[in-house]
Protein backbone atom coordinates (compact mmCIF):
# COMPACT_ATOMS: atom_id res chain seq x y z
CA UNK A 1 0.00 0.00 0.00
CA UNK A 2 2.88 2.33 0.79
CA UNK A 3 5.62 0.11 -0.69
CA UNK A 4 7.28 2.72 -2.95
CA UNK A 5 7.25 6.32 -1.80
CA UNK A 6 7.89 9.37 -3.95
CA UNK A 7 9.41 12.08 -1.79
CA UNK A 8 9.98 15.32 -3.71
CA UNK A 9 12.10 17.81 -1.79
CA UNK A 10 12.94 21.44 -2.35
CA UNK A 11 15.11 21.40 0.82
CA UNK A 12 12.57 23.59 2.65
CA UNK A 13 11.65 23.15 6.32
CA UNK A 14 8.35 21.53 5.35
CA UNK A 15 10.17 19.10 3.09
CA UNK A 16 12.42 18.28 6.05
CA UNK A 17 9.38 17.66 8.22
CA UNK A 18 7.94 15.43 5.49
CA UNK A 19 11.05 13.26 5.67
CA UNK A 20 10.06 12.19 9.18
CA UNK A 21 6.70 10.99 7.82
CA UNK A 22 8.43 9.08 5.04
CA UNK A 23 10.51 7.31 7.68
CA UNK A 24 7.43 6.58 9.80
CA UNK A 25 5.90 4.77 6.83
CA UNK A 26 8.76 2.26 6.91
CA UNK A 27 6.76 0.04 9.25
CA UNK A 28 3.82 -0.23 6.85
CA UNK A 29 5.98 -2.27 4.51
CA UNK A 30 7.42 0.67 2.59
CA UNK A 31 10.70 -0.47 1.02
CA UNK A 32 11.75 2.08 -1.58
CA UNK A 33 11.95 5.86 -1.66
CA UNK A 34 12.34 7.90 -4.80
CA UNK A 35 14.07 11.03 -3.57
CA UNK A 36 13.36 13.74 -6.12
CA UNK A 37 14.53 17.27 -6.62
CA UNK A 38 13.35 19.35 -9.53
CA UNK A 39 15.54 22.10 -10.89
CA UNK A 40 12.86 24.60 -11.71
CA UNK A 41 12.65 25.78 -15.30
CA UNK A 42 12.67 29.32 -13.95
CA UNK A 43 16.13 28.76 -12.52
CA UNK A 44 17.35 27.34 -15.81
CA UNK A 45 15.89 30.38 -17.57
CA UNK A 46 17.74 32.72 -15.24
CA UNK A 47 21.07 30.89 -15.40
CA UNK A 48 22.79 33.66 -17.31
CA UNK A 49 22.11 36.12 -14.50
CA UNK A 50 22.49 34.12 -11.29
CA UNK A 51 24.47 30.94 -11.98
CA UNK A 52 26.75 32.25 -14.65
CA UNK A 53 29.83 30.21 -15.56
CA UNK A 54 32.12 32.40 -17.60
CA UNK A 55 35.55 31.68 -18.99
CA UNK A 56 38.07 33.60 -21.01
CA UNK A 57 38.65 32.28 -24.50
CA UNK A 58 40.10 33.74 -27.65
CA UNK A 59 40.45 37.16 -26.13
CA UNK A 60 36.84 37.40 -24.81
CA UNK A 61 34.54 36.14 -22.03
CA UNK A 62 32.36 33.16 -22.99
CA UNK A 63 29.38 31.91 -21.01
CA UNK A 64 29.14 28.17 -20.55
CA UNK A 65 25.49 27.33 -19.99
CA UNK A 66 26.07 23.56 -19.86
CA UNK A 67 28.76 23.97 -17.21
CA UNK A 68 26.40 26.17 -15.18
CA UNK A 69 23.66 23.54 -15.31
CA UNK A 70 26.12 20.83 -14.38
CA UNK A 71 27.35 22.88 -11.41
CA UNK A 72 23.76 23.38 -10.28
CA UNK A 73 23.07 19.65 -10.56
CA UNK A 74 26.16 18.85 -8.53
CA UNK A 75 25.06 21.27 -5.80
CA UNK A 76 21.64 19.62 -5.68
CA UNK A 77 23.12 16.13 -5.61
CA UNK A 78 25.37 17.11 -2.69
CA UNK A 79 22.37 18.41 -0.77
CA UNK A 80 20.50 15.17 -1.42
CA UNK A 81 23.26 12.86 -0.22
CA UNK A 82 22.67 13.26 3.56
CA UNK A 83 18.92 12.81 3.00
CA UNK A 84 19.52 9.63 1.00
CA UNK A 85 21.87 8.42 3.75
CA UNK A 86 19.24 9.09 6.41
CA UNK A 87 16.67 7.11 4.44
CA UNK A 88 19.08 4.25 3.88
CA UNK A 89 19.86 4.19 7.59
CA UNK A 90 16.11 3.87 8.17
CA UNK A 91 16.12 0.73 6.01
CA UNK A 92 14.97 2.08 2.68
CA UNK A 93 16.33 1.42 -0.76
CA UNK A 94 16.79 4.92 -2.20
CA UNK A 95 16.59 6.10 -5.79
CA UNK A 96 17.92 9.64 -6.23
CA UNK A 97 16.53 11.65 -9.12
CA UNK A 98 17.22 15.20 -10.23
CA UNK A 99 14.91 16.44 -12.94
CA UNK A 100 14.73 19.72 -14.80
CA UNK A 101 11.50 21.47 -15.68
CA UNK A 102 8.25 22.53 -14.09
CA UNK A 103 7.94 20.94 -10.62
CA UNK A 104 4.34 19.73 -11.00
CA UNK A 105 4.98 18.16 -14.40
CA UNK A 106 8.22 16.53 -13.28
CA UNK A 107 6.73 15.16 -10.04
CA UNK A 108 3.83 13.62 -11.99
CA UNK A 109 6.21 12.20 -14.61
CA UNK A 110 8.33 10.51 -11.93
CA UNK A 111 5.16 9.29 -10.18
CA UNK A 112 4.22 7.41 -13.36
CA UNK A 113 7.71 6.48 -14.42
CA UNK A 114 8.61 4.92 -11.06
CA UNK A 115 5.09 3.52 -10.46
CA UNK A 116 5.12 4.80 -6.89
CA UNK A 117 2.39 3.94 -4.40
CA UNK A 118 2.22 7.23 -2.51
CA UNK A 119 3.65 10.75 -2.66
CA UNK A 120 4.78 12.44 0.57
CA UNK A 121 5.42 16.16 0.31
CA UNK A 122 5.10 19.50 2.07
CA UNK A 123 2.00 21.59 1.49
CA UNK A 124 4.20 24.68 1.39
CA UNK A 125 7.82 24.88 0.37
CA UNK A 126 10.35 27.54 -0.41
CA UNK A 127 8.85 30.84 -1.35
CA UNK A 128 11.70 32.90 -2.66
CA UNK A 129 11.55 34.59 -6.01
CA UNK A 130 13.18 31.98 -8.20
CA UNK A 131 11.63 28.88 -6.70
CA UNK A 132 7.88 28.45 -7.04
CA UNK A 133 5.58 28.44 -4.05
CA UNK A 134 5.28 24.72 -3.49
CA UNK A 135 1.85 25.38 -1.97
CA UNK A 136 0.60 25.72 -5.48
CA UNK A 137 2.76 22.82 -6.58
CA UNK A 138 1.28 20.46 -3.96
CA UNK A 139 -2.28 21.51 -4.79
CA UNK A 140 -1.71 20.79 -8.47
CA UNK A 141 0.00 17.48 -7.70
CA UNK A 142 -2.96 16.40 -5.55
CA UNK A 143 -5.41 17.32 -8.29
CA UNK A 144 -3.56 15.43 -11.02
CA UNK A 145 -1.85 12.49 -9.31
CA UNK A 146 -3.22 8.95 -9.54
CA UNK A 147 -1.69 7.85 -6.23
CA UNK A 148 -2.53 9.11 -2.73
CA UNK A 149 -0.67 12.19 -1.52
CA UNK A 150 0.35 12.79 2.08
CA UNK A 151 0.60 16.54 2.52
CA UNK A 152 2.68 17.65 5.49
CA UNK A 153 1.87 21.08 6.88
CA UNK A 154 4.34 23.75 7.97
CA UNK B 1 3.55 10.37 14.22
CA UNK B 2 0.36 8.69 13.03
CA UNK B 3 -0.90 7.69 16.48
CA UNK B 4 -4.42 9.13 16.25
CA UNK B 5 -6.09 9.19 12.86
CA UNK B 6 -9.08 11.28 11.85
CA UNK B 7 -10.99 9.42 9.18
CA UNK B 8 -13.97 11.41 7.87
CA UNK B 9 -16.28 9.34 5.70
CA UNK B 10 -19.19 10.22 3.47
CA UNK B 11 -19.62 6.50 2.60
CA UNK B 12 -18.38 7.13 -0.95
CA UNK B 13 -16.15 4.70 -2.86
CA UNK B 14 -13.14 6.95 -2.28
CA UNK B 15 -13.87 7.03 1.45
CA UNK B 16 -14.00 3.22 1.32
CA UNK B 17 -10.64 3.14 -0.42
CA UNK B 18 -9.25 5.51 2.24
CA UNK B 19 -10.23 3.01 4.92
CA UNK B 20 -7.63 0.60 3.55
CA UNK B 21 -4.96 3.28 4.00
CA UNK B 22 -6.10 3.93 7.56
CA UNK B 23 -5.68 0.23 8.26
CA UNK B 24 -2.24 0.18 6.63
CA UNK B 25 -1.12 2.90 9.05
CA UNK B 26 -1.74 0.54 11.97
CA UNK B 27 1.85 -0.68 11.74
CA UNK B 28 3.31 2.80 12.17
CA UNK B 29 2.07 2.85 15.76
CA UNK B 30 -1.38 4.25 15.00
CA UNK B 31 -3.67 3.28 17.85
CA UNK B 32 -6.86 5.33 17.64
CA UNK B 33 -9.21 6.24 14.83
CA UNK B 34 -11.79 8.98 15.03
CA UNK B 35 -14.44 7.82 12.57
CA UNK B 36 -16.39 10.91 11.56
CA UNK B 37 -19.47 11.51 9.50
CA UNK B 38 -20.83 14.99 8.99
CA UNK B 39 -24.52 15.50 8.35
CA UNK B 40 -24.28 18.33 5.89
CA UNK B 41 -26.10 21.52 6.79
CA UNK B 42 -27.65 21.39 3.34
CA UNK B 43 -29.38 18.13 4.24
CA UNK B 44 -30.63 19.59 7.49
CA UNK B 45 -31.93 22.57 5.54
CA UNK B 46 -33.80 20.30 3.15
CA UNK B 47 -35.24 18.02 5.83
CA UNK B 48 -38.78 19.23 5.27
CA UNK B 49 -38.69 18.07 1.66
CA UNK B 50 -36.67 14.86 1.68
CA UNK B 51 -36.53 13.44 5.19
CA UNK B 52 -39.94 14.51 6.37
CA UNK B 53 -41.33 12.90 9.52
CA UNK B 54 -45.02 13.72 9.68
CA UNK B 55 -47.63 12.61 12.15
CA UNK B 56 -51.30 13.22 12.59
CA UNK B 57 -52.19 15.26 15.63
CA UNK B 58 -55.24 17.22 16.67
CA UNK B 59 -56.87 16.71 13.32
CA UNK B 60 -53.93 17.88 11.20
CA UNK B 61 -50.51 16.75 9.93
CA UNK B 62 -47.57 17.97 11.99
CA UNK B 63 -43.94 17.83 10.89
CA UNK B 64 -41.46 16.65 13.48
CA UNK B 65 -38.08 18.12 12.55
CA UNK B 66 -36.34 16.71 15.61
CA UNK B 67 -37.59 13.20 14.86
CA UNK B 68 -36.40 13.55 11.27
CA UNK B 69 -32.90 14.57 12.41
CA UNK B 70 -32.83 11.72 14.90
CA UNK B 71 -33.84 9.25 12.19
CA UNK B 72 -31.10 10.57 9.95
CA UNK B 73 -28.53 10.23 12.73
CA UNK B 74 -29.60 6.67 13.39
CA UNK B 75 -29.24 5.83 9.70
CA UNK B 76 -25.73 7.27 9.70
CA UNK B 77 -24.77 5.47 12.89
CA UNK B 78 -25.95 2.17 11.41
CA UNK B 79 -23.81 2.76 8.32
CA UNK B 80 -20.78 3.50 10.52
CA UNK B 81 -21.03 0.38 12.66
CA UNK B 82 -19.51 -2.09 10.15
CA UNK B 83 -16.68 0.40 9.46
CA UNK B 84 -15.99 0.77 13.18
CA UNK B 85 -16.05 -3.02 13.53
CA UNK B 86 -13.56 -3.38 10.66
CA UNK B 87 -11.22 -0.87 12.32
CA UNK B 88 -11.54 -2.59 15.69
CA UNK B 89 -10.77 -5.92 14.07
CA UNK B 90 -7.62 -4.28 12.68
CA UNK B 91 -6.58 -3.43 16.23
CA UNK B 92 -7.70 0.18 16.54
CA UNK B 93 -9.54 1.88 19.35
CA UNK B 94 -12.41 3.61 17.55
CA UNK B 95 -14.23 6.83 18.45
CA UNK B 96 -17.41 7.30 16.41
CA UNK B 97 -18.58 10.86 15.86
CA UNK B 98 -21.53 12.23 13.96
CA UNK B 99 -21.51 15.98 13.59
CA UNK B 100 -23.96 18.37 11.97
CA UNK B 101 -22.91 21.38 9.93
CA UNK B 102 -20.57 22.28 7.12
CA UNK B 103 -18.18 19.37 6.42
CA UNK B 104 -14.97 21.44 6.28
CA UNK B 105 -15.75 23.30 9.51
CA UNK B 106 -16.77 20.13 11.34
CA UNK B 107 -13.75 18.15 10.17
CA UNK B 108 -11.42 20.94 11.35
CA UNK B 109 -13.29 21.20 14.66
CA UNK B 110 -12.90 17.49 15.31
CA UNK B 111 -9.24 17.65 14.22
CA UNK B 112 -8.60 20.17 17.02
CA UNK B 113 -11.02 18.72 19.52
CA UNK B 114 -9.56 15.21 19.28
CA UNK B 115 -5.97 16.42 18.80
CA UNK B 116 -5.44 13.97 15.95
CA UNK B 117 -2.06 13.41 14.34
CA UNK B 118 -3.17 12.88 10.75
CA UNK B 119 -6.30 13.10 8.60
CA UNK B 120 -6.98 10.38 6.01
CA UNK B 121 -9.68 11.16 3.49
CA UNK B 122 -10.76 10.85 -0.12
CA UNK B 123 -9.88 13.63 -2.54
CA UNK B 124 -13.31 13.25 -4.11
CA UNK B 125 -16.43 11.99 -2.43
CA UNK B 126 -20.10 11.80 -3.19
CA UNK B 127 -21.19 14.25 -5.80
CA UNK B 128 -24.95 14.14 -5.76
CA UNK B 129 -27.03 17.23 -5.34
CA UNK B 130 -27.53 17.25 -1.59
CA UNK B 131 -24.06 16.24 -0.50
CA UNK B 132 -21.18 18.58 -1.32
CA UNK B 133 -18.40 17.60 -3.68
CA UNK B 134 -15.84 16.41 -1.16
CA UNK B 135 -13.15 17.38 -3.69
CA UNK B 136 -13.70 20.92 -2.58
CA UNK B 137 -14.01 19.75 1.01
CA UNK B 138 -10.65 17.98 0.95
CA UNK B 139 -8.92 20.95 -0.69
CA UNK B 140 -10.23 23.28 1.99
CA UNK B 141 -9.31 20.84 4.75
CA UNK B 142 -5.74 20.62 3.42
CA UNK B 143 -5.46 24.39 3.27
CA UNK B 144 -6.70 24.94 6.81
CA UNK B 145 -5.64 21.86 8.81
CA UNK B 146 -2.68 21.92 11.17
CA UNK B 147 -1.97 18.18 10.83
CA UNK B 148 -0.86 16.30 7.72
CA UNK B 149 -3.56 15.07 5.36
CA UNK B 150 -3.37 11.85 3.36
CA UNK B 151 -5.57 12.34 0.32
CA UNK B 152 -6.69 9.14 -1.36
CA UNK B 153 -7.58 9.42 -5.04
CA UNK B 154 -10.51 7.84 -6.83
Coordinates of N, CA and C in Angstrom, one line a residue, chain A:
Chain A
X1 N 0.8 -1.2 0.0 CA 0.0 0.0 0.0 C 0.9 1.3 0.0
X2 N 2.0 1.2 0.8 CA 2.9 2.3 0.8 C 4.3 1.9 0.3
X3 N 4.3 0.8 -0.5 CA 5.6 0.1 -0.7 C 6.7 1.0 -1.3
X4 N 6.3 1.9 -2.3 CA 7.3 2.7 -2.9 C 6.8 4.2 -2.8
X5 N 7.6 4.9 -2.1 CA 7.3 6.3 -1.8 C 8.0 7.3 -2.7
X6 N 7.2 8.3 -3.3 CA 7.9 9.4 -3.9 C 8.0 10.5 -3.0
X7 N 9.2 11.0 -2.7 CA 9.4 12.1 -1.8 C 10.1 13.2 -2.5
X8 N 9.4 14.2 -3.0 CA 10.0 15.3 -3.7 C 10.4 16.3 -2.6
X9 N 11.6 16.8 -2.8 CA 12.1 17.8 -1.8 C 12.6 19.0 -2.5
X10 N 12.3 20.2 -1.9 CA 12.9 21.4 -2.4 C 13.9 22.0 -1.3
X11 N 14.2 21.1 -0.3 CA 15.1 21.4 0.8 C 14.5 22.5 1.8
X12 N 13.2 22.6 1.7 CA 12.6 23.6 2.7 C 12.3 22.9 4.0
X13 N 11.9 23.7 5.0 CA 11.7 23.1 6.3 C 10.5 22.1 6.3
X14 N 9.5 22.4 5.5 CA 8.4 21.5 5.4 C 8.8 20.2 4.7
X15 N 9.7 20.3 3.7 CA 10.2 19.1 3.1 C 10.9 18.3 4.1
X16 N 11.7 19.0 5.0 CA 12.4 18.3 6.1 C 11.5 17.6 7.0
X17 N 10.4 18.2 7.3 CA 9.4 17.7 8.2 C 8.8 16.4 7.5
X18 N 8.5 16.5 6.2 CA 7.9 15.4 5.5 C 8.8 14.2 5.6
X19 N 10.1 14.4 5.6 CA 11.0 13.3 5.7 C 10.8 12.4 6.9
X20 N 10.4 13.0 8.0 CA 10.1 12.2 9.2 C 8.8 11.3 8.9
X21 N 7.9 11.8 8.1 CA 6.7 11.0 7.8 C 7.1 9.8 6.9
X22 N 8.0 10.1 5.9 CA 8.4 9.1 5.0 C 9.0 7.9 5.9
X23 N 9.9 8.3 6.8 CA 10.5 7.3 7.7 C 9.5 6.5 8.5
X24 N 8.5 7.2 9.0 CA 7.4 6.6 9.8 C 6.7 5.5 9.0
X25 N 6.6 5.7 7.7 CA 5.9 4.8 6.8 C 6.7 3.5 6.6
X26 N 7.9 3.5 7.1 CA 8.8 2.3 6.9 C 8.1 1.0 7.5
X27 N 7.4 1.2 8.6 CA 6.8 0.0 9.2 C 5.5 -0.5 8.6
X28 N 5.0 0.2 7.6 CA 3.8 -0.2 6.8 C 4.2 -1.2 5.7
X29 N 5.5 -1.4 5.6 CA 6.0 -2.3 4.5 C 6.6 -1.5 3.4
X30 N 6.8 -0.2 3.6 CA 7.4 0.7 2.6 C 8.9 0.2 2.5
X31 N 9.3 0.1 1.2 CA 10.7 -0.5 1.0 C 11.6 0.5 0.2
X32 N 11.0 1.2 -0.7 CA 11.8 2.1 -1.6 C 11.3 3.5 -1.5
X33 N 12.3 4.4 -1.6 CA 11.9 5.9 -1.7 C 12.6 6.4 -2.9
X34 N 11.8 7.1 -3.7 CA 12.3 7.9 -4.8 C 12.5 9.3 -4.3
X35 N 13.7 9.7 -4.1 CA 14.1 11.0 -3.6 C 14.3 11.9 -4.8
X36 N 13.4 12.9 -4.9 CA 13.4 13.7 -6.1 C 13.6 15.2 -5.8
X37 N 14.4 15.8 -6.6 CA 14.5 17.3 -6.6 C 14.4 17.8 -8.0
X38 N 13.6 18.8 -8.2 CA 13.3 19.4 -9.5 C 14.1 20.7 -9.6
X39 N 14.9 20.8 -10.6 CA 15.5 22.1 -10.9 C 14.5 22.9 -11.7
X40 N 13.9 23.9 -11.1 CA 12.9 24.6 -11.7 C 13.3 25.3 -13.0
X41 N 12.4 25.2 -14.0 CA 12.6 25.8 -15.3 C 13.0 27.3 -15.2
X42 N 12.4 27.9 -14.2 CA 12.7 29.3 -14.0 C 14.1 29.6 -13.6
X43 N 14.7 28.6 -12.9 CA 16.1 28.8 -12.5 C 17.0 28.6 -13.8
X44 N 16.6 27.6 -14.6 CA 17.4 27.3 -15.8 C 17.3 28.6 -16.7
X45 N 16.1 29.2 -16.7 CA 15.9 30.4 -17.6 C 16.7 31.6 -17.1
X46 N 17.0 31.6 -15.8 CA 17.7 32.7 -15.2 C 19.2 32.4 -15.0
X47 N 19.7 31.3 -15.6 CA 21.1 30.9 -15.4 C 22.1 32.0 -15.8
X48 N 21.8 32.7 -16.9 CA 22.8 33.7 -17.3 C 23.0 34.8 -16.3
X49 N 21.9 35.0 -15.5 CA 22.1 36.1 -14.5 C 22.6 35.6 -13.1
X50 N 22.1 34.5 -12.7 CA 22.5 34.1 -11.3 C 23.4 32.9 -11.1
X51 N 23.6 32.1 -12.1 CA 24.5 30.9 -12.0 C 25.5 30.9 -13.1
X52 N 25.9 32.1 -13.5 CA 26.8 32.2 -14.6 C 28.1 31.5 -14.5
X53 N 28.5 30.7 -15.5 CA 29.8 30.2 -15.6 C 30.5 30.8 -16.8
X54 N 31.5 31.6 -16.5 CA 32.1 32.4 -17.6 C 33.6 32.0 -17.7
X55 N 34.1 31.9 -18.9 CA 35.6 31.7 -19.0 C 36.1 32.5 -20.1
X56 N 37.4 32.7 -20.1 CA 38.1 33.6 -21.0 C 38.6 32.8 -22.2
X57 N 38.2 33.1 -23.3 CA 38.6 32.3 -24.5 C 38.8 33.2 -25.7
X58 N 39.9 33.0 -26.4 CA 40.1 33.7 -27.6 C 39.9 35.2 -27.4
X59 N 40.5 35.7 -26.3 CA 40.4 37.2 -26.1 C 39.1 37.7 -25.6
X60 N 38.1 36.8 -25.3 CA 36.8 37.4 -24.8 C 36.2 36.4 -23.8
X61 N 35.2 37.0 -23.0 CA 34.5 36.1 -22.0 C 33.4 35.3 -22.7
X62 N 33.4 34.0 -22.4 CA 32.4 33.2 -23.0 C 31.5 32.5 -21.9
X63 N 30.2 32.5 -22.0 CA 29.4 31.9 -21.0 C 29.2 30.4 -21.3
X64 N 29.3 29.6 -20.3 CA 29.1 28.2 -20.5 C 27.9 27.7 -19.8
X65 N 26.8 27.7 -20.6 CA 25.5 27.3 -20.0 C 25.5 25.9 -19.5
X66 N 26.0 25.0 -20.3 CA 26.1 23.6 -19.9 C 26.8 23.4 -18.6
X67 N 28.0 24.1 -18.4 CA 28.8 24.0 -17.2 C 28.0 24.5 -16.0
X68 N 27.2 25.6 -16.3 CA 26.4 26.2 -15.2 C 25.3 25.2 -14.7
X69 N 24.7 24.5 -15.7 CA 23.7 23.5 -15.3 C 24.3 22.4 -14.5
X70 N 25.4 21.9 -15.0 CA 26.1 20.8 -14.4 C 26.5 21.2 -12.9
X71 N 27.0 22.4 -12.7 CA 27.3 22.9 -11.4 C 26.1 22.9 -10.5
X72 N 25.0 23.3 -11.0 CA 23.8 23.4 -10.3 C 23.3 22.0 -9.9
X73 N 23.4 21.0 -10.8 CA 23.1 19.7 -10.6 C 24.0 19.0 -9.5
X74 N 25.2 19.4 -9.5 CA 26.2 18.9 -8.5 C 25.8 19.4 -7.1
X75 N 25.5 20.7 -7.1 CA 25.1 21.3 -5.8 C 23.8 20.6 -5.2
X76 N 22.9 20.3 -6.1 CA 21.6 19.6 -5.7 C 22.0 18.2 -5.2
X77 N 22.8 17.5 -5.9 CA 23.1 16.1 -5.6 C 23.8 16.1 -4.2
X78 N 24.7 17.0 -4.0 CA 25.4 17.1 -2.7 C 24.4 17.3 -1.5
X79 N 23.4 18.2 -1.8 CA 22.4 18.4 -0.8 C 21.5 17.2 -0.5
X80 N 21.4 16.3 -1.6 CA 20.5 15.2 -1.4 C 21.2 14.0 -0.7
X81 N 22.5 14.0 -0.8 CA 23.3 12.9 -0.2 C 22.9 12.6 1.3
X82 N 23.0 13.6 2.2 CA 22.7 13.3 3.6 C 21.2 12.8 3.7
X83 N 20.3 13.3 2.9 CA 18.9 12.8 3.0 C 18.8 11.3 2.6
X84 N 19.5 11.0 1.5 CA 19.5 9.6 1.0 C 20.1 8.7 2.1
X85 N 21.2 9.2 2.7 CA 21.9 8.4 3.7 C 20.9 8.2 4.9
X86 N 20.2 9.2 5.3 CA 19.2 9.1 6.4 C 18.1 8.1 6.1
X87 N 17.7 8.1 4.9 CA 16.7 7.1 4.4 C 17.2 5.7 4.4
X88 N 18.4 5.6 3.9 CA 19.1 4.3 3.9 C 19.3 3.7 5.3
X89 N 19.7 4.6 6.2 CA 19.9 4.2 7.6 C 18.5 3.7 8.2
X90 N 17.4 4.3 7.7 CA 16.1 3.9 8.2 C 15.6 2.6 7.5
X91 N 16.5 2.0 6.6 CA 16.1 0.7 6.0 C 15.5 0.8 4.6
X92 N 15.5 2.0 4.0 CA 15.0 2.1 2.7 C 16.0 1.9 1.6
X93 N 15.5 1.4 0.5 CA 16.3 1.4 -0.8 C 16.0 2.8 -1.4
X94 N 17.0 3.5 -1.7 CA 16.8 4.9 -2.2 C 17.2 5.1 -3.7
X95 N 16.3 5.7 -4.4 CA 16.6 6.1 -5.8 C 16.6 7.6 -5.8
X96 N 17.8 8.2 -6.2 CA 17.9 9.6 -6.2 C 17.7 10.1 -7.7
X97 N 16.8 11.1 -7.8 CA 16.5 11.6 -9.1 C 16.6 13.2 -9.1
X98 N 17.2 13.7 -10.1 CA 17.2 15.2 -10.2 C 16.6 15.4 -11.6
X99 N 15.5 16.2 -11.7 CA 14.9 16.4 -12.9 C 14.9 17.9 -13.2
X100 N 14.8 18.3 -14.4 CA 14.7 19.7 -14.8 C 13.4 20.0 -15.5
X101 N 12.8 21.1 -15.0 CA 11.5 21.5 -15.7 C 10.5 22.1 -14.7
X102 N 9.3 22.0 -15.0 CA 8.3 22.5 -14.1 C 8.0 21.5 -13.0
X103 N 8.1 21.9 -11.7 CA 7.9 20.9 -10.6 C 6.7 20.0 -10.7
X104 N 5.5 20.6 -11.0 CA 4.3 19.7 -11.0 C 4.5 18.7 -12.1
X105 N 4.8 19.1 -13.3 CA 5.0 18.2 -14.4 C 6.0 17.1 -14.1
X106 N 7.1 17.5 -13.5 CA 8.2 16.5 -13.3 C 7.8 15.5 -12.2
X107 N 7.2 16.0 -11.1 CA 6.7 15.2 -10.0 C 5.8 14.1 -10.6
X108 N 4.8 14.6 -11.4 CA 3.8 13.6 -12.0 C 4.5 12.6 -13.0
X109 N 5.5 13.1 -13.7 CA 6.2 12.2 -14.6 C 6.9 11.1 -13.8
X110 N 7.6 11.5 -12.7 CA 8.3 10.5 -11.9 C 7.3 9.6 -11.2
X111 N 6.2 10.1 -10.8 CA 5.2 9.3 -10.2 C 4.8 8.1 -11.1
X112 N 4.6 8.4 -12.4 CA 4.2 7.4 -13.4 C 5.4 6.5 -13.7
X113 N 6.5 7.1 -14.0 CA 7.7 6.5 -14.4 C 8.2 5.4 -13.4
X114 N 8.1 5.8 -12.1 CA 8.6 4.9 -11.1 C 7.5 4.1 -10.5
X115 N 6.3 4.3 -11.0 CA 5.1 3.5 -10.5 C 5.1 3.5 -8.9
X116 N 5.1 4.7 -8.3 CA 5.1 4.8 -6.9 C 3.7 4.5 -6.3
X117 N 3.7 4.2 -5.0 CA 2.4 3.9 -4.4 C 1.8 5.1 -3.6
X118 N 2.7 6.1 -3.3 CA 2.2 7.2 -2.5 C 3.2 8.4 -2.7
X119 N 2.8 9.6 -2.6 CA 3.6 10.8 -2.7 C 3.6 11.4 -1.3
X120 N 4.7 11.7 -0.7 CA 4.8 12.4 0.6 C 5.5 13.8 0.3
X121 N 4.8 14.9 0.6 CA 5.4 16.2 0.3 C 4.9 17.3 1.2
X122 N 5.6 18.4 1.3 CA 5.1 19.5 2.1 C 4.0 20.3 1.3
X123 N 3.1 20.8 2.1 CA 2.0 21.6 1.5 C 2.5 23.0 1.1
X124 N 3.6 23.4 1.8 CA 4.2 24.7 1.4 C 5.7 24.5 1.4
X125 N 6.4 25.0 0.4 CA 7.8 24.9 0.4 C 8.5 26.2 0.4
X126 N 9.6 26.3 -0.3 CA 10.4 27.5 -0.4 C 9.5 28.6 -1.1
X127 N 9.7 29.8 -0.7 CA 8.9 30.8 -1.4 C 9.7 32.0 -1.8
X128 N 10.9 31.8 -2.2 CA 11.7 32.9 -2.7 C 11.3 33.2 -4.1
X129 N 12.0 34.1 -4.7 CA 11.5 34.6 -6.0 C 11.7 33.5 -7.1
X130 N 12.9 32.9 -7.1 CA 13.2 32.0 -8.2 C 12.5 30.6 -8.1
X131 N 12.3 30.2 -6.8 CA 11.6 28.9 -6.7 C 10.1 29.1 -6.5
X132 N 9.3 28.2 -7.1 CA 7.9 28.4 -7.0 C 7.4 28.2 -5.6
X133 N 6.3 28.8 -5.3 CA 5.6 28.4 -4.0 C 5.1 27.0 -4.2
X134 N 5.7 26.1 -3.3 CA 5.3 24.7 -3.5 C 3.9 24.5 -3.0
X135 N 3.3 25.4 -2.3 CA 1.9 25.4 -2.0 C 1.0 25.1 -3.2
X136 N 1.3 25.9 -4.2 CA 0.6 25.7 -5.5 C 1.0 24.4 -6.1
X137 N 2.3 24.1 -6.0 CA 2.8 22.8 -6.6 C 2.0 21.6 -6.0
X138 N 1.9 21.6 -4.6 CA 1.3 20.5 -4.0 C -0.2 20.4 -4.3
X139 N -0.9 21.5 -4.4 CA -2.3 21.5 -4.8 C -2.5 20.9 -6.2
X140 N -1.6 21.3 -7.1 CA -1.7 20.8 -8.5 C -1.4 19.3 -8.5
X141 N -0.4 18.9 -7.7 CA 0.0 17.5 -7.7 C -1.2 16.7 -7.2
X142 N -1.8 17.1 -6.1 CA -3.0 16.4 -5.6 C -4.1 16.3 -6.6
X143 N -4.3 17.3 -7.3 CA -5.4 17.3 -8.3 C -5.1 16.3 -9.4
X144 N -3.9 16.2 -9.8 CA -3.6 15.4 -11.0 C -2.9 14.1 -10.8
X145 N -2.5 13.8 -9.5 CA -1.9 12.5 -9.3 C -2.9 11.3 -9.3
X146 N -2.4 10.1 -9.6 CA -3.2 8.9 -9.5 C -3.1 8.3 -8.2
X147 N -2.0 8.5 -7.5 CA -1.7 7.8 -6.2 C -2.0 8.8 -5.1
X148 N -2.2 8.3 -3.9 CA -2.5 9.1 -2.7 C -1.4 10.1 -2.4
X149 N -1.7 11.2 -1.9 CA -0.7 12.2 -1.5 C -0.8 12.5 0.0
X150 N 0.3 12.4 0.7 CA 0.3 12.8 2.1 C 1.0 14.2 2.1
X151 N 0.1 15.2 2.5 CA 0.6 16.5 2.5 C 1.0 16.9 3.9
X152 N 2.2 17.3 4.1 CA 2.7 17.6 5.5 C 2.6 19.2 5.6
X153 N 2.0 19.6 6.7 CA 1.9 21.1 6.9 C 3.1 21.7 7.5
X154 N 3.2 23.0 7.4 CA 4.3 23.8 8.0 C 4.4 23.5 9.5

